[in-house]
Amino acid sequence: MGKVTGFLEYERLEEGYEPVEKRLKTYKEFVIGLKEDEAKIQGARCMDCGTPFCNNGCPVNNIIPDFNDLVYRGDWRNAIEVLHSTNNFPEFTGRICPAPCEAACTLNVNDDPVGIKSIEHAIIDRAWMEGWVLPQPPARKTGKKVAVVGSGPAGLAAAQQLARAGHDVTVFEKNDRIGGLLRYGIPDFKMEKSHIDRRIKQMEAEGVTFRTGVLVGKMPEGSKVTNWAKETVSAEQLRKDFDAVLLAGGAEQSRDLPVPGRELAGVHFAMEFLPQQNKVVAGDKLKDQIRADGKHVIVIGGGDTGSDCVGTSNRHGAKSVTQFELMPMPPEQEDRPLTWPYWPYKLRTSSSHEEGCVREFAIATKEFIGEKGRVTGLKTVRVEWKDGKMVEVPGTEQVMKADLVLLAMGFVSPVGSVIEAFGVDKDNRGNAKASTDLIGGYRTNVDKVFAAGDMRRGQSLVVWAIREGRQAARAVDEFLMGHSDLPR
């Protein structure tokens, strides 16, 4: 372990932020990572528990006590080797993962947990700076060809693992750039896209081929899903040209709010709003970009996507930003003896909230109100929960001003047309049906076709996508070769 008495001597140290007035002027990342000596102290706080609950709390099962100890001892080179052994892209998770590992930290029973995420962030940034992250091309080629549909974290993780196993991997992405929801769902101020770009270069050097602007199957009519595809390829063609196909697209079908006035101009899905700003940051010129400048913005949905809309609206120069959450306001402090080591239910305040936002809890939207075809306000009502049912509170209806409404209520399923194009069975939530069994896992009902990530499990975290991509890669490798040396 690090230092035997480290958890008694040192306190948790949070990563810093640049001042609000400075960061609102740019779309650059504003988190100030730990310095070398600060990361060492955080590593010293790790107790190397007999049962390291953090490992199980982490979906990719990062070997957390080991890299904490290595950072404490100053062995950064081996720390990145340990980290990369379970996680292909720690620069993604070190920035945007909510860190369930920290909720599971034994110190979190009655103290502040070890800053695991900040240590991971420090390790990978140091590794890139030192030039330790290099291509790992296979020693031999298998002659097998694999198509990966979708270039989000699940698709990228699977593609990298399969290429390193010696297969010829082609990644198909419907949008104009690689990255999936990492590219067009996460604002640049949370994760700059240069992190994706340098991984793409590494993977190309390892033999992965990327094809952008290619839609597999057909997009449903009237779909609001972001799509800049220039060509299409049929499911039949992929099954003919490749020895295996992995479906790894994101859960992009946004949950709608079918109340009166939904058709008014100025009411948009978050995934119409956020990708446009990412394209502008990338240097693209857009006509009729959805902007929040000088507007009263209401974001419906209290999760991470809603928070991203808040941060982007503030950078646009919104006059006011209000975020709605249907559920009651959570407690500021969780009941640790009841919830540990599981993810706790408590109030979470993001950096975007701190930049300026009014948060409304236990509130529902009954109607969008407008003039001349454009939204001008929302008719709302307070709600409460009785006997497991949501009921309106009498006498609480009010009208709130809004010039722009962003729907960020989560995602219901992947784009169904891709699943249907292959004839893959769906589960009762509209996801591709495939189990995670060790033998035959991630296989669908269609021969040679596998599914992983959001495509299989529905909307989830980046770290879960990486896990499923890695496990699916092993399943595909086993299917092609009869055995696999890739990690589970």
PDB file of N, CA, C and O in Angstrom, residues 50 86 135 193 225 294 297 301 329 372 406 468 470 473:
ATOM      1  N   GLY A  50      -8.230  -5.023   2.234  1.00  0.00           N
ATOM      2  CA  GLY A  50      -8.233  -6.462   1.963  1.00  0.00           C
ATOM      3  C   GLY A  50      -9.214  -6.806   0.860  1.00  0.00           C
ATOM      4  O   GLY A  50      -8.944  -7.647   0.005  1.00  0.00           O
ATOM      5  N   THR A  86      -6.639  -2.240 -17.992  1.00  0.00           N
ATOM      6  CA  THR A  86      -8.086  -2.416 -17.853  1.00  0.00           C
ATOM      7  C   THR A  86      -8.902  -1.346 -18.582  1.00  0.00           C
ATOM      8  O   THR A  86     -10.099  -1.515 -18.770  1.00  0.00           O
ATOM      9  N   PRO A 135       1.558   3.345 -30.212  1.00  0.00           N
ATOM     10  CA  PRO A 135       0.798   2.301 -30.908  1.00  0.00           C
ATOM     11  C   PRO A 135       1.298   0.919 -30.507  1.00  0.00           C
ATOM     12  O   PRO A 135       2.498   0.719 -30.255  1.00  0.00           O
ATOM     13  N   LYS A 193     -11.730  17.782 -27.848  1.00  0.00           N
ATOM     14  CA  LYS A 193     -11.743  16.679 -28.812  1.00  0.00           C
ATOM     15  C   LYS A 193     -10.348  16.257 -29.276  1.00  0.00           C
ATOM     16  O   LYS A 193     -10.205  15.239 -29.957  1.00  0.00           O
ATOM     17  N   VAL A 225     -32.217  12.599 -34.749  1.00  0.00           N
ATOM     18  CA  VAL A 225     -30.860  12.197 -34.415  1.00  0.00           C
ATOM     19  C   VAL A 225     -29.865  12.885 -35.337  1.00  0.00           C
ATOM     20  O   VAL A 225     -30.086  12.994 -36.548  1.00  0.00           O
ATOM     21  N   GLY A 294     -28.986  35.995 -24.977  1.00  0.00           N
ATOM     22  CA  GLY A 294     -30.002  36.928 -24.537  1.00  0.00           C
ATOM     23  C   GLY A 294     -31.363  36.318 -24.275  1.00  0.00           C
ATOM     24  O   GLY A 294     -32.346  37.044 -24.114  1.00  0.00           O
ATOM     25  N   VAL A 297     -33.695  30.664 -20.923  1.00  0.00           N
ATOM     26  CA  VAL A 297     -33.567  29.253 -21.299  1.00  0.00           C
ATOM     27  C   VAL A 297     -34.105  28.374 -20.178  1.00  0.00           C
ATOM     28  O   VAL A 297     -33.772  28.577 -19.002  1.00  0.00           O
ATOM     29  N   GLY A 301     -34.922  18.426 -17.536  1.00  0.00           N
ATOM     30  CA  GLY A 301     -34.118  17.231 -17.289  1.00  0.00           C
ATOM     31  C   GLY A 301     -32.958  17.570 -16.386  1.00  0.00           C
ATOM     32  O   GLY A 301     -32.190  18.485 -16.683  1.00  0.00           O
ATOM     33  N   MET A 329     -36.051  17.265  -4.646  1.00  0.00           N
ATOM     34  CA  MET A 329     -34.646  17.577  -4.406  1.00  0.00           C
ATOM     35  C   MET A 329     -34.024  16.530  -3.492  1.00  0.00           C
ATOM     36  O   MET A 329     -34.538  16.256  -2.406  1.00  0.00           O
ATOM     37  N   LYS A 372     -47.247  33.526 -32.287  1.00  0.00           N
ATOM     38  CA  LYS A 372     -46.797  33.521 -33.677  1.00  0.00           C
ATOM     39  C   LYS A 372     -45.912  32.304 -33.985  1.00  0.00           C
ATOM     40  O   LYS A 372     -44.922  32.380 -34.702  1.00  0.00           O
ATOM     41  N   LEU A 406     -34.940  23.343 -23.888  1.00  0.00           N
ATOM     42  CA  LEU A 406     -34.083  22.223 -24.280  1.00  0.00           C
ATOM     43  C   LEU A 406     -34.523  20.971 -23.524  1.00  0.00           C
ATOM     44  O   LEU A 406     -34.559  20.963 -22.289  1.00  0.00           O
ATOM     45  N   GLU A 468     -17.999  -2.741 -21.965  1.00  0.00           N
ATOM     46  CA  GLU A 468     -18.698  -3.633 -22.884  1.00  0.00           C
ATOM     47  C   GLU A 468     -17.943  -3.785 -24.200  1.00  0.00           C
ATOM     48  O   GLU A 468     -17.934  -4.864 -24.792  1.00  0.00           O
ATOM     49  N   ARG A 470     -14.697  -3.736 -24.590  1.00  0.00           N
ATOM     50  CA  ARG A 470     -13.583  -4.659 -24.339  1.00  0.00           C
ATOM     51  C   ARG A 470     -14.073  -6.111 -24.249  1.00  0.00           C
ATOM     52  O   ARG A 470     -13.474  -7.023 -24.822  1.00  0.00           O
ATOM     53  N   ALA A 473     -15.148  -7.403 -27.615  1.00  0.00           N
ATOM     54  CA  ALA A 473     -13.985  -7.701 -28.457  1.00  0.00           C
ATOM     55  C   ALA A 473     -13.472  -9.106 -28.160  1.00  0.00           C
ATOM     56  O   ALA A 473     -13.116  -9.857 -29.081  1.00  0.00           O
TER      57      ALA A 473
END
